[in-house]
Amino acid sequence: MSIKILEKSTPASWLTELPPLGMDAKSIASDFRRYFSHTLGRDRHTHYAHYMYEALVLTLRDRLWERWKNTRYAYEEDGGVRRAYYLSMEFLMGRALSNAMLNLGVDEPVHKALNELGLSMEELAECENDAGLGNGGLGRLAACFMDSCATLRLPVVGYGIRYAYGMFRQKIENGYQVEEPDHWLRSGNLWDLERPEYAQRIKFGGRTEGYLKANGDMGWRWLDTYDVLAVPYDLPIPGYRNGAVNTLRLWGAKATDEFDLEDFNAGSYDQAVGAKNMAENITMVLYPNDATENGKELRLRQQYFLASASLQDVLRQWTRIHGEDFSEFAAKNCFQLNDTHPTIAVAELMRLLMDEHDLGWDESWKITSNVMAYTNHTLLPEALERWSVRLFRQLLPRLLDIIYEINARFLTQVATHWPGDMDRQARMSLIEEGYEQQVRMAYLAIVGSFSVNGVAALHSDLLQKGLFHDFYEMWPEKFNNKTNGVTQRRWMAGCNPGLNKLVTETIGPGWVTNLDELRKLIPYADDAKFRARWRAVKQENKVRLASLVEADSGVVFNTKAMFDVQVKRMHEYKRQLLNILHVIHLYDRIKRGDAANWTPRCVLIGGKAAPGYYMAKQIIKLTNNVAKVINNDVEVGDKLKIAFLPNYRVTAMEVICPGTDLSEQISTAGKEASGTGNMKFMMNGAVTIGTLDGANIEIREEVGDDSFFLFGLTAQQVEEQRRDYNPVGIIHGDSDIARVMHLLESHHFNQFEQGIFDPILHTLTSPHDPWLTIADFRAFIDAQNQAALAYQDQEKWAKMSILNTACSGKFSTDRTMREYNAEIWKLQPLPELPLV
Ligand code: JN2
């Protein structure tokens, strides 16, 4: 690296002793004006919102950075506190501006300052692109975890990848999804701090060679590699008004200098530039497949790049203080693996300890298997990562050797545990035999970790009974549950200012850092005056949501109707199709004149489909076609509207969940590991209609079954039903269902596009439909009908709505993080910090 360390000058106290910046409107306004004019060099001819936004970010950034430094210094005390590292290929952060204002506690002074300068906060906030560095649940969970850890003052560092292109932007053309690249960094990013001084070198390819070490042991060298630099970009993660600012370190790939030079000297300038491109490609784009594995080489490169850079970074900091003494390493460090994506870290830590730090196998394994912890996020078999041995050998030969050795030693343990059980050894092997040998990453994660957890009670239970049963039998003590949560700072206080104000006026502000305090709202469910205010807040939020829907889809929602919302990734197991079938059923009722005592309803569906997921894309098309027919039917009018909201993302959810009445959580039981959208809706006073799946079960337990619309088969019944499932029989036996199917079969929604929905019809009517949509259809219609009737009694509905918010305390990531910490990480929270 060409970043020079000072040699001649000695840094003085000015480096550490800076006067704190003012947090009042006056100081903020003055910094803002200086940044706008002097730093950004703009004037009255260039008063674009974007530069105003940048001036505000620079103003807030200074205030984050002084707290950031204090936090780092506190973590360094006494040779360094025990720390945890959250390794994740995805951090779905969304926007940072209003969250920083909220957590720094400068919400009011900033509004005041902007007001005096004649600026609108909303307009400036709109200038920020979402940091869409994730697909969905798993990525957003990582972001919520970061917020809660900072708020709890836990020494946790996030490690991820700084993709140049995040989650694609979704456009709808002729009803079909079209993907556009998300070049979110186009106009720069003032939130992150590049730290080239901490760049790491990552090796790929080459070969391994054994040699005899001085002490007579065998050592290994990984030679003839082509290397790539990993450059860290640090994002500040502010805790809620507590002076703490944690770090999210995202790695970007950069070509090494010498690589260019060699080729350049050899006279092939174009090859030099080509190689540079190859290297920098690694962090170019986020893979947009949610929950399906794709086996692409570039993806494995990304995974190793993240794991190796992060581990080297931790070891660099370790050796700076402890030299080559690793005796305390496991006592001071813990790595949480966000699904199997960073699991190569198990083998990489072994490599670094043995090959770079000269430790023996046993010592290295003792450390590795005591610092790694693995979280599983799905039961879907198609999401289980496997990498071909051939690819591994080619790209990461030294790591494959290590995995083979881990496996050999592990299988010896299996043989001891179950003598003579060859089946068991084959089943549990880290290497799957077959046409092509594959490395089973989940098994590597389990073998290499001291903790394995699922993300909701049912999910963790199913992991132990099914997918990981052999491992559970071998090591029951490793397995545990950590039910997911969401941060109430972003998902209630920030995105729902009306509710924030009402709740805080009623029970005080304690809920922002202790969500269980929402229970104090329970008695207010019976208070008519409070209910009226509650409904007024919901009404305002529905107006806001209706404008978003109209602006982005063109559909006009009547804000007096029930807002029935399903937003999440498009996937067959989530059963957006069941929702659409129900909409068609309502339409059929209206057309048949069966609309006495009707509850007007606006149905909103939103979500991205993986670009290669054909069925998910067809379901988007079906939604849009059904919407076109229904929304243009004068007979239907305001009784029913349906819209597909394009480009669902974090920032859209911030408007959607506050304005929702009914939250659709209707996955086939046993398939949704947890769900987290369900929690955001609940917090914002939506009532759930849902199956006994994932965290829905715990949501219903908390709120009580009177304030939850339950339907459908249980996970166990789903497995039983599969054996003799006869959807055609069900259709013939139920005239409501039969009419819906008839509308679809008669091309009512695709008159000029004959046949396009045949594949959908085919899966619905197949006895092998894995999602059992028709099996749950009748129960769904009935539950929806109950919800509609309940909505007619607005007082009763308001009560249910209040109870949902009041009972949502469990679903704060503050609780989730406390549990991870108490049972896995065992970190000491920082006592207190200056500059709260
Ligand atoms: C996930 C799980 C998830 C994945 C995503 C390839 C695969 C992947 C793999 C991502 C990629 C990118 C495995 O579906 C569950 C939700 O129920 C749960 O609430 C959240 C958070 O725990 O995790 C989701 N799983 F290229 O996103």
PDB file of C-alpha atoms and ligand atoms in Angstrom, residues 90 135-139 141 287-293 299 339 341 377-378 383 455 484 573-574 672-676, ligand 1:
ATOM      1  CA  GLU A  90     -25.741  -9.160   2.545  1.00  0.00           C
ATOM      2  CA  ASN A 135     -32.043  -9.696  -1.378  1.00  0.00           C
ATOM      3  CA  GLY A 136     -34.594  -9.852   1.388  1.00  0.00           C
ATOM      4  CA  GLY A 137     -35.038 -11.366   4.837  1.00  0.00           C
ATOM      5  CA  LEU A 138     -31.505 -12.495   5.550  1.00  0.00           C
ATOM      6  CA  GLY A 139     -29.938  -9.216   4.422  1.00  0.00           C
ATOM      7  CA  LEU A 141     -32.031  -9.016   9.382  1.00  0.00           C
ATOM      8  CA  TYR A 287     -26.417 -12.157  -6.715  1.00  0.00           C
ATOM      9  CA  PRO A 288     -30.163 -11.607  -6.909  1.00  0.00           C
ATOM     10  CA  ASN A 289     -31.342 -15.144  -6.147  1.00  0.00           C
ATOM     11  CA  ASP A 290     -33.172 -15.294  -2.915  1.00  0.00           C
ATOM     12  CA  ALA A 291     -32.928 -18.782  -1.462  1.00  0.00           C
ATOM     13  CA  THR A 292     -31.710 -20.722  -4.449  1.00  0.00           C
ATOM     14  CA  GLU A 293     -28.171 -21.751  -4.833  1.00  0.00           C
ATOM     15  CA  ARG A 299     -20.195 -16.360  -6.182  1.00  0.00           C
ATOM     16  CA  ASP A 339     -26.213 -18.733   6.679  1.00  0.00           C
ATOM     17  CA  HIS A 341     -22.483 -18.084   2.533  1.00  0.00           C
ATOM     18  CA  HIS A 377     -32.115 -19.300   7.419  1.00  0.00           C
ATOM     19  CA  THR A 378     -34.015 -21.818   5.338  1.00  0.00           C
ATOM     20  CA  ALA A 383     -31.119 -23.309  -1.053  1.00  0.00           C
ATOM     21  CA  VAL A 455     -34.483 -18.235  13.353  1.00  0.00           C
ATOM     22  CA  ASN A 484     -35.722 -13.116  14.648  1.00  0.00           C
ATOM     23  CA  TYR A 573     -43.729 -21.150  -1.121  1.00  0.00           C
ATOM     24  CA  LYS A 574     -44.842 -17.681   0.014  1.00  0.00           C
ATOM     25  CA  GLU A 672     -40.939 -19.856   5.902  1.00  0.00           C
ATOM     26  CA  ALA A 673     -38.053 -20.039   8.364  1.00  0.00           C
ATOM     27  CA  SER A 674     -39.271 -17.006  10.301  1.00  0.00           C
ATOM     28  CA  GLY A 675     -40.414 -14.025   8.289  1.00  0.00           C
ATOM     29  CA  THR A 676     -39.635 -10.520   9.492  1.00  0.00           C
TER      30      THR A 676
HETATM   31  C1  JN2 B   1     -33.152 -16.037   3.288  1.00  0.00           C
HETATM   32  C2  JN2 B   1     -31.865 -18.156   3.111  1.00  0.00           C
HETATM   33  C3  JN2 B   1     -32.146 -16.899   2.623  1.00  0.00           C
HETATM   34  C4  JN2 B   1     -29.791 -16.746  -0.332  1.00  0.00           C
HETATM   35  C5  JN2 B   1     -31.470 -16.438   1.495  1.00  0.00           C
HETATM   36  C6  JN2 B   1     -28.644 -17.181  -2.402  1.00  0.00           C
HETATM   37  C7  JN2 B   1     -29.339 -17.623  -1.301  1.00  0.00           C
HETATM   38  C8  JN2 B   1     -30.527 -17.228   0.861  1.00  0.00           C
HETATM   39  C9  JN2 B   1     -30.261 -18.485   1.365  1.00  0.00           C
HETATM   40  C10 JN2 B   1     -29.528 -15.390  -0.492  1.00  0.00           C
HETATM   41  C11 JN2 B   1     -28.391 -15.847  -2.544  1.00  0.00           C
HETATM   42  C12 JN2 B   1     -28.830 -14.951  -1.595  1.00  0.00           C
HETATM   43  C13 JN2 B   1     -30.912 -18.950   2.468  1.00  0.00           C
HETATM   44  O1  JN2 B   1     -36.745 -17.032   4.121  1.00  0.00           O
HETATM   45  C14 JN2 B   1     -36.089 -16.633   5.315  1.00  0.00           C
HETATM   46  C15 JN2 B   1     -37.030 -15.836   6.176  1.00  0.00           C
HETATM   47  O2  JN2 B   1     -38.090 -16.657   6.605  1.00  0.00           O
HETATM   48  C16 JN2 B   1     -36.278 -15.298   7.392  1.00  0.00           C
HETATM   49  O3  JN2 B   1     -37.112 -14.427   8.120  1.00  0.00           O
HETATM   50  C17 JN2 B   1     -35.053 -14.528   6.949  1.00  0.00           C
HETATM   51  C18 JN2 B   1     -34.215 -14.019   8.096  1.00  0.00           C
HETATM   52  O4  JN2 B   1     -33.903 -15.071   8.953  1.00  0.00           O
HETATM   53  O5  JN2 B   1     -34.230 -15.351   6.154  1.00  0.00           O
HETATM   54  C19 JN2 B   1     -34.877 -15.783   4.967  1.00  0.00           C
HETATM   55  N1  JN2 B   1     -33.932 -16.579   4.228  1.00  0.00           N
HETATM   56  F1  JN2 B   1     -27.711 -15.406  -3.634  1.00  0.00           F
HETATM   57  O6  JN2 B   1     -33.256 -14.866   2.987  1.00  0.00           O
END
